[in-house]
Amino acid sequence: MPLELVTEEKRSVNLSEARVIVAGGRGVGNQEGFEALRELASALGGEIAGTRVAVEEGWISADHQVGQTGQSVRPELYIACGISGAIQHRAGMMDSRYIVAVNRDPRAPIFQVADWGIVGDLHDVVPRMIEQIRSA
Ligand SMILES: Cc1cc2nc3c(=O)[nH]c(=O)nc-3n(C[C@H](O)[C@H](O)[C@H](O)COP(=O)(O)OP(=O)(O)OC[C@H]3O[C@@H](n4cnc5c(N)ncnc54)[C@H](O)[C@@H]3O)c2cc1C
């Protein structure tokens, strides 16, 4: 049987240089939810990232993980969607210039480090953010 040479396209992500990062956690819920986050990142010219839970769920690859055992980032803008703000995650994103958090739980620890907090369901909030950015 002849051997076939297959070249796999691999884009490794260097999140440390991103100016805008849109990150998702367990609250995103599924792969489809991450597509909306990708759209938001794209509208802002940014990159996508996630928590360890998002990686473990298979919604995003491990090279996109932010935190103690992932990458450390310091973008101008970090938008955390459906992320509780565990210390291991915060360790990797605390130095972001501005942090926006979207979480339906007003007591989520991420709000303690956020410059702006939106209490709500990200499935409602993220599409509205995309709409606003596109029309601006
Ligand atoms: C040694 C060690 C190393 C670790 N390293 C890392 C690391 O590098 N990076 C990392 O991220 N974690 C790491 N972790 C895991 C960390 O402790 C947390 O478990 C993890 O960060 C939690 O991820 P999460 O915020 O996605 O999930 P959760 O803590 O489950 O939070 C989900 C959040 O989503 C919200 N939510 C749910 N549905 C919605 C909705 N529809 N709209 C809006 N909000 C919603 C909830 O209110 C909740 O606050 C590590 C743990 C250990 C022990």
CSV table of C-alpha atoms and ligand atoms in Angstrom, one decimal:
chain,number,residue,atom,x,y,z
A,1,MET,CA,0.0,0.0,0.0
A,2,PRO,CA,1.6,3.4,-1.0
A,3,LEU,CA,2.3,5.8,1.8
A,4,GLU,CA,0.5,9.0,1.7
A,5,LEU,CA,2.1,12.1,3.2
A,6,VAL,CA,-0.4,14.1,5.1
A,7,THR,CA,0.5,17.6,6.4
A,8,GLU,CA,-1.5,18.6,9.3
A,9,GLU,CA,-2.3,22.3,9.5
A,10,LYS,CA,-1.3,23.4,13.0
A,11,ARG,CA,-1.6,26.9,14.2
A,12,SER,CA,0.0,27.3,17.6
A,13,VAL,CA,-1.4,30.2,19.5
A,14,ASN,CA,0.7,32.7,21.2
A,15,LEU,CA,-1.8,34.4,23.4
A,16,SER,CA,0.8,36.4,25.2
A,17,GLU,CA,0.9,38.8,22.2
A,18,ALA,CA,-2.9,39.2,21.8
A,19,ARG,CA,-4.3,42.6,22.4
A,20,VAL,CA,-7.9,41.3,22.8
A,21,ILE,CA,-8.8,37.9,24.2
A,22,VAL,CA,-12.3,36.5,24.5
A,23,ALA,CA,-12.2,33.5,26.9
A,24,GLY,CA,-14.9,31.0,27.7
A,25,GLY,CA,-15.5,28.6,30.6
A,26,ARG,CA,-17.9,25.9,31.6
A,27,GLY,CA,-20.8,28.3,31.3
A,28,VAL,CA,-20.4,28.4,27.5
A,29,GLY,CA,-22.0,25.0,27.6
A,30,ASN,CA,-20.9,23.4,24.3
A,31,GLN,CA,-18.9,23.7,21.1
A,32,GLU,CA,-21.6,25.8,19.5
A,33,GLY,CA,-21.4,28.3,22.3
A,34,PHE,CA,-17.7,28.7,21.6
A,35,GLU,CA,-18.5,29.5,18.0
A,36,ALA,CA,-20.3,32.7,19.2
A,37,LEU,CA,-17.2,33.6,21.3
A,38,ARG,CA,-15.0,33.1,18.2
A,39,GLU,CA,-17.3,35.5,16.3
A,40,LEU,CA,-16.9,38.1,19.1
A,41,ALA,CA,-13.1,37.6,19.1
A,42,SER,CA,-13.1,38.0,15.3
A,43,ALA,CA,-15.2,41.2,15.4
A,44,LEU,CA,-12.7,42.6,17.9
A,45,GLY,CA,-9.6,41.4,16.0
A,46,GLY,CA,-8.7,39.2,19.0
A,47,GLU,CA,-8.0,35.6,20.0
A,48,ILE,CA,-10.0,33.0,21.7
A,49,ALA,CA,-9.1,31.3,24.9
A,50,GLY,CA,-10.5,29.2,27.7
A,51,THR,CA,-10.4,27.7,31.1
A,52,ARG,CA,-9.1,24.2,31.9
A,53,VAL,CA,-12.7,23.0,32.1
A,54,ALA,CA,-13.3,24.2,28.5
A,55,VAL,CA,-10.1,22.3,27.4
A,56,GLU,CA,-11.2,19.2,29.3
A,57,GLU,CA,-14.6,19.4,27.7
A,58,GLY,CA,-12.9,19.4,24.3
A,59,TRP,CA,-14.4,22.8,23.3
A,60,ILE,CA,-11.0,24.4,22.7
A,61,SER,CA,-7.5,23.0,22.3
A,62,ALA,CA,-5.0,22.9,25.2
A,63,ASP,CA,-2.8,25.6,23.7
A,64,HIS,CA,-5.6,28.1,24.3
A,65,GLN,CA,-5.8,27.4,28.1
A,66,VAL,CA,-5.2,30.4,30.3
A,67,GLY,CA,-4.0,30.0,33.9
A,68,GLN,CA,-1.6,28.4,36.3
A,69,THR,CA,-1.1,25.4,34.1
A,70,GLY,CA,-1.8,27.3,30.8
A,71,GLN,CA,-0.6,30.5,29.3
A,72,SER,CA,-0.2,33.8,31.1
A,73,VAL,CA,-1.7,36.7,29.2
A,74,ARG,CA,-1.8,40.5,29.5
A,75,PRO,CA,-4.0,41.8,26.7
A,76,GLU,CA,-5.5,45.3,26.6
A,77,LEU,CA,-9.0,43.7,26.9
A,78,TYR,CA,-9.9,40.3,28.4
A,79,ILE,CA,-13.6,39.3,28.1
A,80,ALA,CA,-14.3,36.3,30.4
A,81,CYS,CA,-17.6,34.5,29.5
A,82,GLY,CA,-19.1,31.9,31.8
A,83,ILE,CA,-15.9,31.8,33.9
A,84,SER,CA,-16.2,31.6,37.7
A,85,GLY,CA,-12.8,33.1,38.3
A,86,ALA,CA,-11.0,30.4,40.2
A,87,ILE,CA,-7.6,31.4,41.5
A,88,GLN,CA,-5.8,29.0,39.0
A,89,HIS,CA,-7.5,30.8,36.1
A,90,ARG,CA,-7.0,34.3,37.6
A,91,ALA,CA,-3.3,33.6,37.9
A,92,GLY,CA,-3.0,33.7,34.1
A,93,MET,CA,-5.1,36.8,33.3
A,94,MET,CA,-4.9,39.2,36.3
A,95,ASP,CA,-2.5,41.4,34.5
A,96,SER,CA,-4.9,42.2,31.6
A,97,ARG,CA,-5.4,45.9,31.3
A,98,TYR,CA,-9.2,45.8,31.3
A,99,ILE,CA,-11.3,42.8,32.3
A,100,VAL,CA,-14.9,42.4,31.3
A,101,ALA,CA,-16.9,39.5,32.9
A,102,VAL,CA,-20.1,38.0,31.7
A,103,ASN,CA,-21.6,35.7,34.3
A,104,ARG,CA,-25.2,34.9,35.4
A,105,ASP,CA,-24.1,34.5,39.0
A,106,PRO,CA,-23.6,38.0,40.6
A,107,ARG,CA,-21.4,36.4,43.3
A,108,ALA,CA,-19.0,34.8,40.9
A,109,PRO,CA,-15.4,35.6,42.0
A,110,ILE,CA,-14.5,36.9,38.5
A,111,PHE,CA,-16.4,40.0,39.3
A,112,GLN,CA,-13.9,40.8,42.1
A,113,VAL,CA,-11.2,41.3,39.4
A,114,ALA,CA,-13.4,42.7,36.6
A,115,ASP,CA,-13.4,46.3,35.6
A,116,TRP,CA,-16.8,45.9,34.1
A,117,GLY,CA,-19.3,43.1,35.0
A,118,ILE,CA,-22.4,42.0,33.1
A,119,VAL,CA,-24.7,39.8,35.1
A,120,GLY,CA,-26.6,37.8,32.6
A,121,ASP,CA,-26.8,34.7,30.4
A,122,LEU,CA,-23.9,34.8,28.0
A,123,HIS,CA,-26.1,33.3,25.3
A,124,ASP,CA,-28.1,36.5,25.3
A,125,VAL,CA,-25.2,38.9,26.0
A,126,VAL,CA,-22.6,37.7,23.5
A,127,PRO,CA,-24.8,38.0,20.4
A,128,ARG,CA,-25.8,41.5,21.5
A,129,MET,CA,-22.1,42.5,22.0
A,130,ILE,CA,-21.4,41.2,18.5
A,131,GLU,CA,-24.3,43.2,17.0
A,132,GLN,CA,-23.2,46.4,18.8
A,133,ILE,CA,-19.6,46.0,17.7
A,134,ARG,CA,-20.6,45.3,14.1
A,135,SER,CA,-22.9,48.3,13.9
A,136,ALA,CA,-20.4,50.7,15.6
B,1,LIG,C1,-3.3,22.4,40.1
B,1,LIG,C2,-4.5,23.0,39.3
B,1,LIG,C3,-4.2,23.7,38.2
B,1,LIG,C4,-5.2,24.4,37.5
B,1,LIG,N1,-4.9,25.1,36.4
B,1,LIG,C5,-5.8,25.8,35.7
B,1,LIG,C6,-5.5,26.7,34.6
B,1,LIG,O1,-4.4,26.8,34.2
B,1,LIG,N2,-6.6,27.3,34.1
B,1,LIG,C7,-7.9,27.2,34.5
B,1,LIG,O2,-8.7,27.9,33.9
B,1,LIG,N3,-8.2,26.4,35.5
B,1,LIG,C8,-7.2,25.7,36.1
B,1,LIG,N4,-7.5,24.8,37.1
B,1,LIG,C9,-9.0,24.6,37.4
B,1,LIG,C10,-9.6,25.6,38.3
B,1,LIG,O3,-9.5,25.3,39.6
B,1,LIG,C11,-11.2,25.7,38.0
B,1,LIG,O4,-11.7,24.4,38.2
B,1,LIG,C12,-11.5,26.2,36.6
B,1,LIG,O5,-10.8,27.4,36.3
B,1,LIG,C13,-13.0,26.5,36.5
B,1,LIG,O6,-13.3,26.7,35.2
B,1,LIG,P1,-14.7,27.5,34.8
B,1,LIG,O7,-14.6,28.9,35.4
B,1,LIG,O8,-14.8,27.3,33.3
B,1,LIG,O9,-15.8,26.6,35.4
B,1,LIG,P2,-16.7,26.9,36.7
B,1,LIG,O10,-15.9,27.2,37.9
B,1,LIG,O11,-17.7,25.7,36.8
B,1,LIG,O12,-17.6,28.2,36.4
B,1,LIG,C14,-18.5,28.3,35.4
B,1,LIG,C15,-19.2,29.7,35.6
B,1,LIG,O13,-20.1,29.8,34.5
B,1,LIG,C16,-21.2,30.6,35.0
B,1,LIG,N5,-22.3,30.3,34.0
B,1,LIG,C17,-22.9,29.1,33.8
B,1,LIG,N6,-23.8,29.2,32.8
B,1,LIG,C18,-23.8,30.5,32.4
B,1,LIG,C19,-24.4,31.2,31.3
B,1,LIG,N7,-25.4,30.6,30.5
B,1,LIG,N8,-24.1,32.6,31.2
B,1,LIG,C20,-23.2,33.2,32.0
B,1,LIG,N9,-22.5,32.5,33.0
B,1,LIG,C21,-22.8,31.2,33.1
B,1,LIG,C22,-21.4,30.0,36.4
B,1,LIG,O14,-22.2,31.0,37.1
B,1,LIG,C23,-20.0,29.8,36.9
B,1,LIG,O15,-19.5,31.0,37.6
B,1,LIG,C24,-6.6,24.2,37.9
B,1,LIG,C25,-6.8,23.4,39.0
B,1,LIG,C26,-5.8,22.9,39.7
B,1,LIG,C27,-6.2,22.0,40.9
